[in-house]
PDB file of C-alpha atoms in Angstrom:
ATOM      1  CA  GLY A 226     -16.541-203.685 -50.657  1.00  0.00           C
ATOM      2  CA  TYR A 227     -13.679-201.613 -49.390  1.00  0.00           C
ATOM      3  CA  SER A 228     -15.170-198.210 -50.106  1.00  0.00           C
ATOM      4  CA  SER A 229     -16.573-195.972 -47.397  1.00  0.00           C
ATOM      5  CA  PRO A 230     -20.260-194.999 -47.411  1.00  0.00           C
ATOM      6  CA  GLY A 231     -19.249-191.438 -48.392  1.00  0.00           C
ATOM      7  CA  SER A 232     -16.951-192.481 -51.213  1.00  0.00           C
ATOM      8  CA  ALA A 233     -17.341-191.648 -54.882  1.00  0.00           C
ATOM      9  CA  ILE A 234     -17.694-195.386 -55.516  1.00  0.00           C
ATOM     10  CA  ALA A 235     -20.592-195.766 -53.059  1.00  0.00           C
ATOM     11  CA  GLN A 236     -22.277-192.683 -54.494  1.00  0.00           C
ATOM     12  CA  ALA A 237     -21.933-193.980 -58.064  1.00  0.00           C
ATOM     13  CA  ILE A 238     -23.449-197.303 -57.038  1.00  0.00           C
ATOM     14  CA  ASP A 239     -26.360-195.499 -55.355  1.00  0.00           C
ATOM     15  CA  ILE A 240     -26.928-193.035 -58.218  1.00  0.00           C
ATOM     16  CA  GLU A 241     -26.469-195.517 -61.081  1.00  0.00           C
ATOM     17  CA  GLY A 242     -28.231-198.347 -59.267  1.00  0.00           C
ATOM     18  CA  MET A 243     -25.348-200.732 -59.897  1.00  0.00           C
ATOM     19  CA  THR A 244     -24.373-203.585 -57.644  1.00  0.00           C
ATOM     20  CA  PRO A 245     -20.804-203.560 -56.312  1.00  0.00           C
ATOM     21  CA  GLY A 246     -20.007-206.428 -58.712  1.00  0.00           C
ATOM     22  CA  GLU A 247     -21.352-204.498 -61.707  1.00  0.00           C
ATOM     23  CA  TYR A 248     -19.345-201.448 -60.704  1.00  0.00           C
ATOM     24  CA  ALA A 249     -16.196-203.548 -60.325  1.00  0.00           C
ATOM     25  CA  LEU A 250     -16.753-204.960 -63.835  1.00  0.00           C
ATOM     26  CA  PHE A 251     -17.197-201.410 -65.163  1.00  0.00           C
ATOM     27  CA  LEU A 252     -13.883-200.350 -63.582  1.00  0.00           C
ATOM     28  CA  LYS A 253     -12.068-203.410 -64.958  1.00  0.00           C
ATOM     29  CA  GLU A 254     -13.209-202.512 -68.478  1.00  0.00           C
ATOM     30  CA  GLU A 255     -12.153-198.855 -68.251  1.00  0.00           C
ATOM     31  CA  TYR A 256      -8.603-198.289 -69.533  1.00  0.00           C
ATOM     32  CA  GLU A 257      -7.735-195.771 -66.820  1.00  0.00           C
ATOM     33  CA  TYR A 258      -8.603-198.201 -63.992  1.00  0.00           C
ATOM     34  CA  LYS A 259      -7.083-201.396 -65.418  1.00  0.00           C
ATOM     35  CA  ILE A 260      -3.860-200.907 -63.449  1.00  0.00           C
ATOM     36  CA  LEU A 261      -5.837-201.351 -60.211  1.00  0.00           C
ATOM     37  CA  PHE A 262      -6.656-204.914 -61.239  1.00  0.00           C
ATOM     38  CA  ASN A 263      -3.630-205.793 -63.401  1.00  0.00           C
ATOM     39  CA  HIS A 264      -0.568-204.973 -61.346  1.00  0.00           C
ATOM     40  CA  ASP A 265       2.227-207.264 -60.283  1.00  0.00           C
ATOM     41  CA  ASN A 266       3.615-205.206 -57.423  1.00  0.00           C
ATOM     42  CA  ALA A 267       2.500-202.298 -55.242  1.00  0.00           C
ATOM     43  CA  MET A 268       4.984-200.017 -53.502  1.00  0.00           C
ATOM     44  CA  ILE A 269       3.865-197.419 -50.981  1.00  0.00           C
ATOM     45  CA  GLU A 270       5.765-194.223 -51.726  1.00  0.00           C
ATOM     46  CA  LYS A 271       4.472-191.987 -48.974  1.00  0.00           C
ATOM     47  CA  GLY A 272       1.679-191.821 -46.462  1.00  0.00           C
ATOM     48  CA  ASP A 273       0.244-189.467 -43.882  1.00  0.00           C
ATOM     49  CA  TYR A 274      -2.665-189.135 -41.461  1.00  0.00           C
ATOM     50  CA  SER A 275      -4.997-186.223 -40.827  1.00  0.00           C
ATOM     51  CA  VAL A 276      -4.561-184.394 -37.522  1.00  0.00           C
ATOM     52  CA  ASP A 277      -7.654-186.113 -36.062  1.00  0.00           C
ATOM     53  CA  GLY A 278      -6.470-189.540 -37.261  1.00  0.00           C
ATOM     54  CA  LYS A 279      -9.686-190.246 -39.140  1.00  0.00           C
ATOM     55  CA  LYS A 280      -8.245-189.928 -42.654  1.00  0.00           C
ATOM     56  CA  ALA A 281      -5.142-191.327 -44.285  1.00  0.00           C
ATOM     57  CA  PHE A 282      -3.465-190.192 -47.490  1.00  0.00           C
ATOM     58  CA  PHE A 283      -0.984-192.291 -49.418  1.00  0.00           C
ATOM     59  CA  THR A 284       0.591-192.734 -52.805  1.00  0.00           C
ATOM     60  CA  ALA A 285       1.172-196.200 -54.211  1.00  0.00           C
ATOM     61  CA  ARG A 286       3.240-197.082 -57.278  1.00  0.00           C
ATOM     62  CA  LEU A 287       1.687-199.975 -59.165  1.00  0.00           C
ATOM     63  CA  GLN A 288       3.880-202.063 -61.468  1.00  0.00           C
ATOM     64  CA  SER A 289       2.160-203.312 -64.607  1.00  0.00           C
ATOM     65  CA  VAL A 290       1.872-207.063 -65.187  1.00  0.00           C
ATOM     66  CA  LEU A 291       2.422-206.563 -68.928  1.00  0.00           C
ATOM     67  CA  ASP A 292       5.404-204.197 -68.695  1.00  0.00           C
ATOM     68  CA  PRO A 293       7.428-204.253 -65.449  1.00  0.00           C
ATOM     69  CA  SER A 294       9.068-200.942 -66.375  1.00  0.00           C
ATOM     70  CA  ASP A 295       5.620-199.273 -66.424  1.00  0.00           C
ATOM     71  CA  LEU A 296       4.890-197.789 -62.986  1.00  0.00           C
ATOM     72  CA  THR A 297       1.682-195.866 -62.291  1.00  0.00           C
ATOM     73  CA  ASN A 298       1.179-193.621 -59.258  1.00  0.00           C
ATOM     74  CA  VAL A 299      -2.185-193.821 -57.533  1.00  0.00           C
ATOM     75  CA  ASN A 300      -3.160-191.395 -54.751  1.00  0.00           C
ATOM     76  CA  PHE A 301      -5.578-192.780 -52.159  1.00  0.00           C
ATOM     77  CA  ILE A 302      -7.655-191.072 -49.485  1.00  0.00           C
ATOM     78  CA  LEU A 303      -8.885-193.469 -46.808  1.00  0.00           C
ATOM     79  CA  SER A 304     -11.143-193.057 -43.780  1.00  0.00           C
ATOM     80  CA  THR A 305     -12.685-195.101 -41.024  1.00  0.00           C
ATOM     81  CA  GLU A 306     -16.131-193.659 -41.875  1.00  0.00           C
ATOM     82  CA  GLY A 307     -18.830-196.276 -41.479  1.00  0.00           C
ATOM     83  CA  THR A 308     -16.596-198.517 -39.338  1.00  0.00           C
ATOM     84  CA  ASP A 309     -15.941-198.663 -35.636  1.00  0.00           C
ATOM     85  CA  GLY A 310     -13.270-195.992 -35.922  1.00  0.00           C
ATOM     86  CA  GLU A 311     -12.571-195.837 -32.209  1.00  0.00           C
ATOM     87  CA  ASP A 312      -9.906-198.539 -31.919  1.00  0.00           C
ATOM     88  CA  GLU A 313      -6.541-198.792 -33.636  1.00  0.00           C
ATOM     89  CA  ASP A 314      -7.563-201.949 -35.528  1.00  0.00           C
ATOM     90  CA  SER A 315     -10.373-200.197 -37.420  1.00  0.00           C
ATOM     91  CA  CYS A 316     -10.687-201.014 -41.079  1.00  0.00           C
ATOM     92  CA  TRP A 317      -9.555-198.273 -43.453  1.00  0.00           C
ATOM     93  CA  MET A 318     -12.017-197.756 -46.304  1.00  0.00           C
ATOM     94  CA  ILE A 319     -11.340-196.039 -49.648  1.00  0.00           C
ATOM     95  CA  ASP A 320     -12.910-192.586 -49.944  1.00  0.00           C
ATOM     96  CA  SER A 321     -11.315-191.710 -53.259  1.00  0.00           C
ATOM     97  CA  LEU A 322      -8.422-192.441 -55.536  1.00  0.00           C
ATOM     98  CA  LEU A 323      -6.658-190.610 -58.319  1.00  0.00           C
ATOM     99  CA  ILE A 324      -4.724-192.455 -60.978  1.00  0.00           C
ATOM    100  CA  ARG A 325      -1.977-190.164 -62.140  1.00  0.00           C
ATOM    101  CA  PRO A 326      -1.602-190.454 -65.903  1.00  0.00           C
ATOM    102  CA  GLU A 327       1.854-190.199 -67.468  1.00  0.00           C
ATOM    103  CA  GLY A 328       1.553-186.421 -67.966  1.00  0.00           C
ATOM    104  CA  MET A 329       0.688-185.805 -64.294  1.00  0.00           C
ATOM    105  CA  ARG A 330       3.549-187.790 -62.835  1.00  0.00           C
ATOM    106  CA  ARG A 331       5.988-185.770 -60.806  1.00  0.00           C
ATOM    107  CA  ARG A 332       9.585-186.010 -61.798  1.00  0.00           C
ATOM    108  CA  ARG A 333      11.891-187.252 -59.098  1.00  0.00           C
ATOM    109  CA  ARG A 334      14.524-184.813 -57.870  1.00  0.00           C
ATOM    110  CA  ARG A 335      18.092-186.021 -58.035  1.00  0.00           C
TER     111      ARG A 335
END
């Protein structure tokens, strides 16, 4: 998978004893996570790196397949943990993500 060994996903798989495929099926069936699997377009809004360059933080806006006017913000924290993080081509793995429901969305300043 694309999750780091220290991620919430990896921990849930270890604790619950699920396979990565079973966990993916669980996420696909959960309403909150459906946008991760059913989006037509992803736009990166902002991104940043930690001072040591081992973590990355970014916000993506996912456009719903069913309703193109429905955009959902998802905050990601990535790391190179568990990969050969020494070179610039290291694979970024997902540590955590937060799907921002409608009520948590920040209003854009005009």
